[in-house]
PDB file of C-alpha atoms in Angstrom:
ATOM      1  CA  UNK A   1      15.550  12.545  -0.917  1.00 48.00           C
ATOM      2  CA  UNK A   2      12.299  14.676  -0.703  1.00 50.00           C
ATOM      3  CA  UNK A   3      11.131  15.428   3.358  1.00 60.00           C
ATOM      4  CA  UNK A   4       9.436  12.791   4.780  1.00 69.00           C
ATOM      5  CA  UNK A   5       5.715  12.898   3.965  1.00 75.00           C
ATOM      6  CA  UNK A   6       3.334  11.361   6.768  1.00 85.00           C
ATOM      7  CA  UNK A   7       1.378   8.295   5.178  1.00 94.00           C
ATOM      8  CA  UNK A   8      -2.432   7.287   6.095  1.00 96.00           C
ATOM      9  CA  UNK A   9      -2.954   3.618   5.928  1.00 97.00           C
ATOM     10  CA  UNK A  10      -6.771   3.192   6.111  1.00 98.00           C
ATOM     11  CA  UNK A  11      -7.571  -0.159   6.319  1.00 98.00           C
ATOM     12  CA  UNK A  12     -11.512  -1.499   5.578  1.00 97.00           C
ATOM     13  CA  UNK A  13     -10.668  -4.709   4.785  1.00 97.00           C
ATOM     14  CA  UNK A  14     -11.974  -7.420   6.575  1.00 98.00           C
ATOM     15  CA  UNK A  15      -9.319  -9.738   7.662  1.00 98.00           C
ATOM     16  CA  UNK A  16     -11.922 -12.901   8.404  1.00 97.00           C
ATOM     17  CA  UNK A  17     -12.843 -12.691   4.607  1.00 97.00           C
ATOM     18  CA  UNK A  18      -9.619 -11.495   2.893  1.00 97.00           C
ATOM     19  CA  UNK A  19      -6.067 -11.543   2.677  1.00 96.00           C
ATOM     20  CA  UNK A  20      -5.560  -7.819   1.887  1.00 97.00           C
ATOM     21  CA  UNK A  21      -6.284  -6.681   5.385  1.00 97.00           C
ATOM     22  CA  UNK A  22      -2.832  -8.010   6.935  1.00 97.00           C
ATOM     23  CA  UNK A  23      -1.507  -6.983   3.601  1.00 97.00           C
ATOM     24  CA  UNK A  24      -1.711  -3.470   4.162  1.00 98.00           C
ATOM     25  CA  UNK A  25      -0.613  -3.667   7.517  1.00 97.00           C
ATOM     26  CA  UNK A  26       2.574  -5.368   6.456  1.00 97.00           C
ATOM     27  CA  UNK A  27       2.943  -2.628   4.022  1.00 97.00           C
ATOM     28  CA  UNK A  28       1.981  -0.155   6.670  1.00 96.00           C
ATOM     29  CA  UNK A  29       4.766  -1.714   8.863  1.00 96.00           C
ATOM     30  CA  UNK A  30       7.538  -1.797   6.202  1.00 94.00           C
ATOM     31  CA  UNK A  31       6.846   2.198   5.831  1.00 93.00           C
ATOM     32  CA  UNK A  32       7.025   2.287   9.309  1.00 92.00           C
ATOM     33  CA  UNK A  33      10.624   0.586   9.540  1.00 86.00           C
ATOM     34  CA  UNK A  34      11.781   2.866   6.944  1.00 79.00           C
ATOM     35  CA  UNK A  35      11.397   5.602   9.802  1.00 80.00           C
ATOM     36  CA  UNK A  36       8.489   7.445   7.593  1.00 87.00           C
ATOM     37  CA  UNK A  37       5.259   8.531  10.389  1.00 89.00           C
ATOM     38  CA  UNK A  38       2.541   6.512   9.864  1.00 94.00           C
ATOM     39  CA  UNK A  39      -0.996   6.815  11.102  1.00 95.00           C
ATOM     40  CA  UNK A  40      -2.436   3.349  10.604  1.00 97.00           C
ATOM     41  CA  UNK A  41      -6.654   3.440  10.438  1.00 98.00           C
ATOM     42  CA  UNK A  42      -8.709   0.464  11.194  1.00 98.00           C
ATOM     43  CA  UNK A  43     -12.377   1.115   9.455  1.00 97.00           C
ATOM     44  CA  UNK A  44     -15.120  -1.451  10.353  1.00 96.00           C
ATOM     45  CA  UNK A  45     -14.079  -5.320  10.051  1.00 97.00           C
ATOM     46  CA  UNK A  46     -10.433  -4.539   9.956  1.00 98.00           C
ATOM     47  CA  UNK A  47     -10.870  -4.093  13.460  1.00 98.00           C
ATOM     48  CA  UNK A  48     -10.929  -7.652  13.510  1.00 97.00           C
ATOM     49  CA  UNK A  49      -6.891  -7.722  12.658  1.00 98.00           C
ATOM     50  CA  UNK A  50      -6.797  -7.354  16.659  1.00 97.00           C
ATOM     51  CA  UNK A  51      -9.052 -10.355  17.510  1.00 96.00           C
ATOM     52  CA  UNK A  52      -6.975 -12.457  19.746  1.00 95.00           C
ATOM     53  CA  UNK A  53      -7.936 -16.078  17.962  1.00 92.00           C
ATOM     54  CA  UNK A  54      -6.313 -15.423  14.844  1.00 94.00           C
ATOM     55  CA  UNK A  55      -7.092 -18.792  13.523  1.00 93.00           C
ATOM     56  CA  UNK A  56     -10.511 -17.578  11.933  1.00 92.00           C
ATOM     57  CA  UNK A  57      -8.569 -14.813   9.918  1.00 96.00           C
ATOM     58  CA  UNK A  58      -7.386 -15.313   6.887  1.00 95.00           C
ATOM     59  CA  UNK A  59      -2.979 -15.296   7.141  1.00 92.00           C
ATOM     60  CA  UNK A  60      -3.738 -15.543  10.475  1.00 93.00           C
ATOM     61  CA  UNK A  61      -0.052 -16.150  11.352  1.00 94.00           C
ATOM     62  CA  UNK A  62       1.057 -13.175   9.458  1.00 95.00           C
ATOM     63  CA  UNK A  63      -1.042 -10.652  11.201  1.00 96.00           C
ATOM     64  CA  UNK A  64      -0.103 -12.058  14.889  1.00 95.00           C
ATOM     65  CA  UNK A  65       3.425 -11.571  13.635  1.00 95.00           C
ATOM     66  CA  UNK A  66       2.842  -7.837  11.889  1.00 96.00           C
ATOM     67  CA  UNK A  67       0.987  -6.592  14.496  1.00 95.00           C
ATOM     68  CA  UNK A  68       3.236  -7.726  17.193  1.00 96.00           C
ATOM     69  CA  UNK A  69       5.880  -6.138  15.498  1.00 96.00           C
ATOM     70  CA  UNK A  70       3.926  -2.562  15.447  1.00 96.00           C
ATOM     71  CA  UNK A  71       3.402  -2.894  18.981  1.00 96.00           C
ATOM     72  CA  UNK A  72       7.208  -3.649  19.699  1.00 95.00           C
ATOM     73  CA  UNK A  73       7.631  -0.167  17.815  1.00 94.00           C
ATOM     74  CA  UNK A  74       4.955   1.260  19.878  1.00 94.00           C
ATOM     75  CA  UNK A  75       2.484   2.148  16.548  1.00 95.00           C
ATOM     76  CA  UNK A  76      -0.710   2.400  17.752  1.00 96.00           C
ATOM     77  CA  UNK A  77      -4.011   2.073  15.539  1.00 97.00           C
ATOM     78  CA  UNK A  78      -6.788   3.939  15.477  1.00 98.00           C
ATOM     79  CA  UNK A  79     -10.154   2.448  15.467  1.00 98.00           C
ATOM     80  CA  UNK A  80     -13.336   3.645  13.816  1.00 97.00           C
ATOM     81  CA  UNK A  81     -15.934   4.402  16.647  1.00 96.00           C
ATOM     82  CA  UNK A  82     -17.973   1.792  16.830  1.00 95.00           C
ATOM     83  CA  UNK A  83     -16.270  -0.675  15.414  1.00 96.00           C
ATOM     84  CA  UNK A  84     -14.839  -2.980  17.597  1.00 96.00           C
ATOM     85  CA  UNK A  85     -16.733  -5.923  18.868  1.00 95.00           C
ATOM     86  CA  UNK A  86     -18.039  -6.338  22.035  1.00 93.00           C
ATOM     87  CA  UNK A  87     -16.041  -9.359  22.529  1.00 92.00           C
ATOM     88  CA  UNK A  88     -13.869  -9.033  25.863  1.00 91.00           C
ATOM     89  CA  UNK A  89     -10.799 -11.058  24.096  1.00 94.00           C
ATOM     90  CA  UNK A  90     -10.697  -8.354  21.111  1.00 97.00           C
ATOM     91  CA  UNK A  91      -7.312  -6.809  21.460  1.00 97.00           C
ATOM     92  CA  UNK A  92      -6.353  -9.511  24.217  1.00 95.00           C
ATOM     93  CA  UNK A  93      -2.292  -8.214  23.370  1.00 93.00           C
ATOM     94  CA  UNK A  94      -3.051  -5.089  24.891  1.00 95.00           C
ATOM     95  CA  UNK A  95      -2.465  -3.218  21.261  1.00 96.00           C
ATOM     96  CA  UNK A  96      -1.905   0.555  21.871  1.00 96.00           C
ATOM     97  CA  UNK A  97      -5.326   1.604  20.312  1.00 97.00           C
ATOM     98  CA  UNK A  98      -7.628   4.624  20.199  1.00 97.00           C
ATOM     99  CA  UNK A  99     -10.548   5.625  19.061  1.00 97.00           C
ATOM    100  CA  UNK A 100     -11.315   7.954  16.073  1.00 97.00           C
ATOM    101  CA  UNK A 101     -14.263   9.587  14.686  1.00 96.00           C
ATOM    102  CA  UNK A 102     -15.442  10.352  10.996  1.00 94.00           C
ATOM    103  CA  UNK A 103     -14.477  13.608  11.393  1.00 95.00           C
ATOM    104  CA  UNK A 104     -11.117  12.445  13.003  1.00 96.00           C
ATOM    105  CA  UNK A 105     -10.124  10.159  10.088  1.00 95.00           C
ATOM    106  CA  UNK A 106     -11.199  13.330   7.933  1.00 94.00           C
ATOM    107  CA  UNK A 107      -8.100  15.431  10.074  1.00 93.00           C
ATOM    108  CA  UNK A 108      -6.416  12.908   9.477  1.00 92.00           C
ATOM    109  CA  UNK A 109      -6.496  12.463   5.750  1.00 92.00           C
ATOM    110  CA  UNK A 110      -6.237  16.717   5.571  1.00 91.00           C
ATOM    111  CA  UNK A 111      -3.277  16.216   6.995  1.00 88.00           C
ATOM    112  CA  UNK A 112      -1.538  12.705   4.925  1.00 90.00           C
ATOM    113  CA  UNK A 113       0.669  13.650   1.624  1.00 87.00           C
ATOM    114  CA  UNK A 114       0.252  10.453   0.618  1.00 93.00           C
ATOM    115  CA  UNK A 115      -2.480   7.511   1.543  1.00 94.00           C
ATOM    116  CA  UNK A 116      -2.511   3.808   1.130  1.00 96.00           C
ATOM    117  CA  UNK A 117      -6.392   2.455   1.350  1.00 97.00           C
ATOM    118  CA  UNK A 118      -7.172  -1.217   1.399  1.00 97.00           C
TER     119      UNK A 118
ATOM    120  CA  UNK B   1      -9.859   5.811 -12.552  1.00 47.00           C
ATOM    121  CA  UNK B   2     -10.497   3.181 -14.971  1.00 49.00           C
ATOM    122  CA  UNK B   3     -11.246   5.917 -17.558  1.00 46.00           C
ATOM    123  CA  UNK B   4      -8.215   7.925 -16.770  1.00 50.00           C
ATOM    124  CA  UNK B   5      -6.748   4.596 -18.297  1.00 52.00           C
ATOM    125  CA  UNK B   6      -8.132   5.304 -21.561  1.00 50.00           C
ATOM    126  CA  UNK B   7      -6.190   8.280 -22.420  1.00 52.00           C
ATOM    127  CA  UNK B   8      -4.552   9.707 -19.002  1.00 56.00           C
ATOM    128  CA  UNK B   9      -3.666  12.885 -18.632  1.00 58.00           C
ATOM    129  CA  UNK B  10      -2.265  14.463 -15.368  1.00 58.00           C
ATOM    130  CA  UNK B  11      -3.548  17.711 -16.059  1.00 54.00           C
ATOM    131  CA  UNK B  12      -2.738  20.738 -18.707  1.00 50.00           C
ATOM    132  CA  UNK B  13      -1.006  22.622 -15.650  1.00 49.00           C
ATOM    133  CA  UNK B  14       1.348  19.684 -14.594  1.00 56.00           C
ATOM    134  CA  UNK B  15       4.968  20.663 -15.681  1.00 60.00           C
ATOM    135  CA  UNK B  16       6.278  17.057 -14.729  1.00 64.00           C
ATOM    136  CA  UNK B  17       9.729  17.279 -16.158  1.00 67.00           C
ATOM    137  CA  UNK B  18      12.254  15.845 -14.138  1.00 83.00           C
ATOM    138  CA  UNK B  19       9.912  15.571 -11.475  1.00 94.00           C
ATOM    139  CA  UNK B  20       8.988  11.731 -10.018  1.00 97.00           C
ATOM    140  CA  UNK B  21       5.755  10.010  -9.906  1.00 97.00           C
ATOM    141  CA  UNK B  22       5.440   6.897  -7.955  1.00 98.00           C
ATOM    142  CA  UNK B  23       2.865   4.171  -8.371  1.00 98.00           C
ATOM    143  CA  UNK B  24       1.945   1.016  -6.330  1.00 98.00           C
ATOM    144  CA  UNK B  25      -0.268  -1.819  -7.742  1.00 98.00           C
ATOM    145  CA  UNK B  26      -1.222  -4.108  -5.278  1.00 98.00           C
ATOM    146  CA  UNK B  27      -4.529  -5.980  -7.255  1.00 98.00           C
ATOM    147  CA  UNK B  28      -3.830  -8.902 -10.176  1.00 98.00           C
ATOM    148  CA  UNK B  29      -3.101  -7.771 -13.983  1.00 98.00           C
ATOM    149  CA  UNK B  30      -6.761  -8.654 -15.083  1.00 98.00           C
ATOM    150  CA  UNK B  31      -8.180  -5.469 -12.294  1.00 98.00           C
ATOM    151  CA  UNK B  32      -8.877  -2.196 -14.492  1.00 98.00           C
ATOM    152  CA  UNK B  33      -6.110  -0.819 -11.554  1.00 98.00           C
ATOM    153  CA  UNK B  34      -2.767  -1.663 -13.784  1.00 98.00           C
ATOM    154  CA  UNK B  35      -4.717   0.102 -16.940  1.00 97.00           C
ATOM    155  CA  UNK B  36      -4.547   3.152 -14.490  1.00 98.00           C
ATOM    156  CA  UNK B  37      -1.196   3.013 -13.411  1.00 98.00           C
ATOM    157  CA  UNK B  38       0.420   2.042 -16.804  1.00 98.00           C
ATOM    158  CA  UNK B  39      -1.616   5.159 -18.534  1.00 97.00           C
ATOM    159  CA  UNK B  40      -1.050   7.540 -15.934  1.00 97.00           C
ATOM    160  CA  UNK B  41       2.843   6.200 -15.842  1.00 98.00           C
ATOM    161  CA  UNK B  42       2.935   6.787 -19.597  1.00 97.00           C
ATOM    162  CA  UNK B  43       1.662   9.985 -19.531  1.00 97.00           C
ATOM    163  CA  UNK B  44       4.232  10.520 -16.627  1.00 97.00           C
ATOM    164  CA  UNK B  45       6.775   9.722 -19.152  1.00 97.00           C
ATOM    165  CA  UNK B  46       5.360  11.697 -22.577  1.00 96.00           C
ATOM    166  CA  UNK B  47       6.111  14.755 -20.116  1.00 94.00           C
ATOM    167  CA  UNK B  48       9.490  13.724 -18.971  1.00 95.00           C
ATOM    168  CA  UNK B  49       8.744  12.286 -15.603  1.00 96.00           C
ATOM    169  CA  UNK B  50      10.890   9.928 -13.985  1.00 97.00           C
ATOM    170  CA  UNK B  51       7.942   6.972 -13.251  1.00 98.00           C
ATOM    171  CA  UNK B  52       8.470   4.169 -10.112  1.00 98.00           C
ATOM    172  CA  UNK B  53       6.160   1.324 -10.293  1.00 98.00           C
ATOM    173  CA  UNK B  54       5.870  -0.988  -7.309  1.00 98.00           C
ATOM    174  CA  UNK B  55       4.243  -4.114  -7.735  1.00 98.00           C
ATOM    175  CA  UNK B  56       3.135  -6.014  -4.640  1.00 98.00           C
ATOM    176  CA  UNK B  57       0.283  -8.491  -3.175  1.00 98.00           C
ATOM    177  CA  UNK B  58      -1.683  -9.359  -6.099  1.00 98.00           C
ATOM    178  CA  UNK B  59       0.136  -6.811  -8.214  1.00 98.00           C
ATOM    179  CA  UNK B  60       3.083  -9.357  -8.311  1.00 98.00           C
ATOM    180  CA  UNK B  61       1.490 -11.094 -11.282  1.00 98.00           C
ATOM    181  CA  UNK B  62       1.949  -8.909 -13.846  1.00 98.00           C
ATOM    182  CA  UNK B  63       5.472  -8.094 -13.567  1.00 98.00           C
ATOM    183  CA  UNK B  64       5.784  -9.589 -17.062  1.00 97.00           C
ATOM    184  CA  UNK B  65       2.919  -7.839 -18.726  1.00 98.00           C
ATOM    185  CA  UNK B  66       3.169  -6.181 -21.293  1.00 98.00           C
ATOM    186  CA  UNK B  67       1.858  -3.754 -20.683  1.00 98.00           C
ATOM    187  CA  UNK B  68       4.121  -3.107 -17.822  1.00 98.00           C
ATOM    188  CA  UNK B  69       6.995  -3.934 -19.616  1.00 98.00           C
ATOM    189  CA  UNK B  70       6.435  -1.545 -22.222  1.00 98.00           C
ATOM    190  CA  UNK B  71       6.514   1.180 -19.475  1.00 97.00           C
ATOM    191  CA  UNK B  72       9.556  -0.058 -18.553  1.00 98.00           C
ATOM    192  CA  UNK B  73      10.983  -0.132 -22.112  1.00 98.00           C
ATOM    193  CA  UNK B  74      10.405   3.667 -22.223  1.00 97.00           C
ATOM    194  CA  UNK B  75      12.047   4.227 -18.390  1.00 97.00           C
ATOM    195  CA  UNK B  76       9.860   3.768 -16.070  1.00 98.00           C
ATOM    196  CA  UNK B  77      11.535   1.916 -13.043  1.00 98.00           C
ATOM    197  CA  UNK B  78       9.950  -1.457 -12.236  1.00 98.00           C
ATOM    198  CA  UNK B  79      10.026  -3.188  -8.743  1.00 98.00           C
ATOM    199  CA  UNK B  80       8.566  -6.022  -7.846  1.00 98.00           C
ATOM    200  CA  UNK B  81       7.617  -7.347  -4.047  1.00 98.00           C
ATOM    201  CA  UNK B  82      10.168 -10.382  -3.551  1.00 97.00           C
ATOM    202  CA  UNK B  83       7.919 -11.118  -0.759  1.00 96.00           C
ATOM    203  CA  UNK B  84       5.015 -11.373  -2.602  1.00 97.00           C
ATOM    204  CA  UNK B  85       6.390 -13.218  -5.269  1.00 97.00           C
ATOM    205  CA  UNK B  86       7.400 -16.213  -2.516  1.00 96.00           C
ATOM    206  CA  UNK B  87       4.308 -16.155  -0.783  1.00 94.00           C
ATOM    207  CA  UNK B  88       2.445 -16.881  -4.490  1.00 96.00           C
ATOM    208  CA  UNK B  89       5.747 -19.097  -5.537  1.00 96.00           C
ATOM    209  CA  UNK B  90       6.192 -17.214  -8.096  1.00 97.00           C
ATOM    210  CA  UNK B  91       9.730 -17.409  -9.915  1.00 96.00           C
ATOM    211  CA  UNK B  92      11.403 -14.002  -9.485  1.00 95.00           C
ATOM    212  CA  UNK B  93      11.748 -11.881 -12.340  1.00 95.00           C
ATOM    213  CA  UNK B  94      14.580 -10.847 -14.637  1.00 96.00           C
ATOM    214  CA  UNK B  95      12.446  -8.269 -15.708  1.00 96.00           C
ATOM    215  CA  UNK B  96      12.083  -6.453 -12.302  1.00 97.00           C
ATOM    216  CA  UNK B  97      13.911  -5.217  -9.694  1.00 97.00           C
ATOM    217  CA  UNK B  98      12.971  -7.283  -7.011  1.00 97.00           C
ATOM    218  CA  UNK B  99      12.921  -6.106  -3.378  1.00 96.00           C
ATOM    219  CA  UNK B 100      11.149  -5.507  -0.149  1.00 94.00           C
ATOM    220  CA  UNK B 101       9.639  -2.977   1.745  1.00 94.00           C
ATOM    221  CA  UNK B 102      12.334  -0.401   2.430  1.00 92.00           C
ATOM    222  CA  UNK B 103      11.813   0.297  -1.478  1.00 95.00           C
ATOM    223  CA  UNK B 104       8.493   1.257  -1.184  1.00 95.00           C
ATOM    224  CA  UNK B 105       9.051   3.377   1.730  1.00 93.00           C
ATOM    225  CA  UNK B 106      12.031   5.444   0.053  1.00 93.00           C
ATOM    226  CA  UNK B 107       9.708   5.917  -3.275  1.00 95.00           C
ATOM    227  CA  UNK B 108       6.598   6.706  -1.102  1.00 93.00           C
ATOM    228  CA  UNK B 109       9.314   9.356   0.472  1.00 91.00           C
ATOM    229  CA  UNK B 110      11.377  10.539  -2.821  1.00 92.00           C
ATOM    230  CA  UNK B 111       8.461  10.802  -5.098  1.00 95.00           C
ATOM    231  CA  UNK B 112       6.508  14.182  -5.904  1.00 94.00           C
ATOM    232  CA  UNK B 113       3.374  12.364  -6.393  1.00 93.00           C
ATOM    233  CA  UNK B 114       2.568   8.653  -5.142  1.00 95.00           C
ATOM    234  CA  UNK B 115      -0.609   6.698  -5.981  1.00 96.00           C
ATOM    235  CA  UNK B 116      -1.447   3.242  -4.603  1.00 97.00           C
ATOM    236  CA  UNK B 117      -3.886   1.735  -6.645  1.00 98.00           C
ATOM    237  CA  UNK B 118      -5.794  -1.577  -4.414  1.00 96.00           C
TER     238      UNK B 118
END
């Protein structure tokens, strides 16, 4: 087995539109399980995979359950600057989240070996 | 990528023998994305690299191409997402190994090189 190689999951997705979104953060949380470091991105509407009312998203079950299962495991996302909506209820769980920069996700992807973007 | 498809090469440089690529496919057969992974994955092969192909999402559909099964016939190992396959109820595959997540995660960790293609 090879040394474990950190893993960007960048997700631009938006989850009110498209399925994908929750997909790669079910993928994001597999790698995770499999004890490999993740640094999970959220890029403009994927921010919305932390709305509170998931019933407007699409697999809106799925992505309560995902991300409540990250947050059990204490993964946090980072959110693009900017991004998240003004609405008070976004991230109503309490998700650990902070912020990240252009420049920041561009550290960050300097850093990755290997990068899952949806 | 989609002309890398046409006649892939992974460079003149790349001495690939017994070395391990892995590839994930997570968009349907018909995207220009399993073109990509099944040239790059034979080109893997013509230089004697061991080749992992993970299908998943979308990617679930064409575990029964031909195209992929070809790569297969010459080595390449083929997983499918179980997961996936249920959520589309899709039969699972003879032709496939089918499996969750932990999969991924130990081919995104024991490959030399891993592309996701979404």
């Amino acid at each position: 087995m090879a040394e474990r190689q950190s893993v960007l999951v960048l997700i631009s997705e938006d989850p009110r539109a498209s399925h994908r979104a929750n997909e790669a953060m079910r993928i994001a949380l597999g790698i995770v399980a499999g004890e490999t470091p993740v640094d999970i991105v959220l890029a403009g509407p994927a921010v919305h995979l932390l709305d509170e009312n998931t019933d407007d998203l699409v697999d809106g079950d799925d992505i309560a359950k995902f991300r409540a299962a990250l947050k059990k495991l204490a993964v946090p996302f980072q959110v693009e600057e900017g991004a998240p909506p003004a609405d008070p209820s976004w991230n109503a769980d309490g998700h650990p989240v902070a912020t990240i920069t252009p420049d920041g996700i561009a550290r960050l992807v300097a850093k990755a070996k290997r990068f899952l973007v949806f | 990528m989609t002309l890398l498809s046409l006649g892939a090469t992974l460079g003149p440089v790349m001495e690939l023998t017994k070395r391990k690529l892995g590839l994930m496919v997570s968009t349907a057969p018909e995207h220009p994305n399993l073109d990509t992974a099944v040239g790059l994955g034979r080109a893997a092969l013509d230089r004697g690299a061991e080749v992992y192909l993970y299908l998943i999402d979308d990617g679930v559909a064409g575990v029964e191409d031909p195209r992929v099964q070809a790569l297969a016939d010459r080595g390449a190992k083929l997983f499918v997402c179980a997961y996936g396959c249920q959520k589309r109820r899709q039969p699972l595959s003879d032709k496939a190994t089918n499996c969750g997540l932990v999969v991924l995660a130990d081919i995104v960790n024991a490959t030399d090189r891993f592309l996701a293609l979404n």
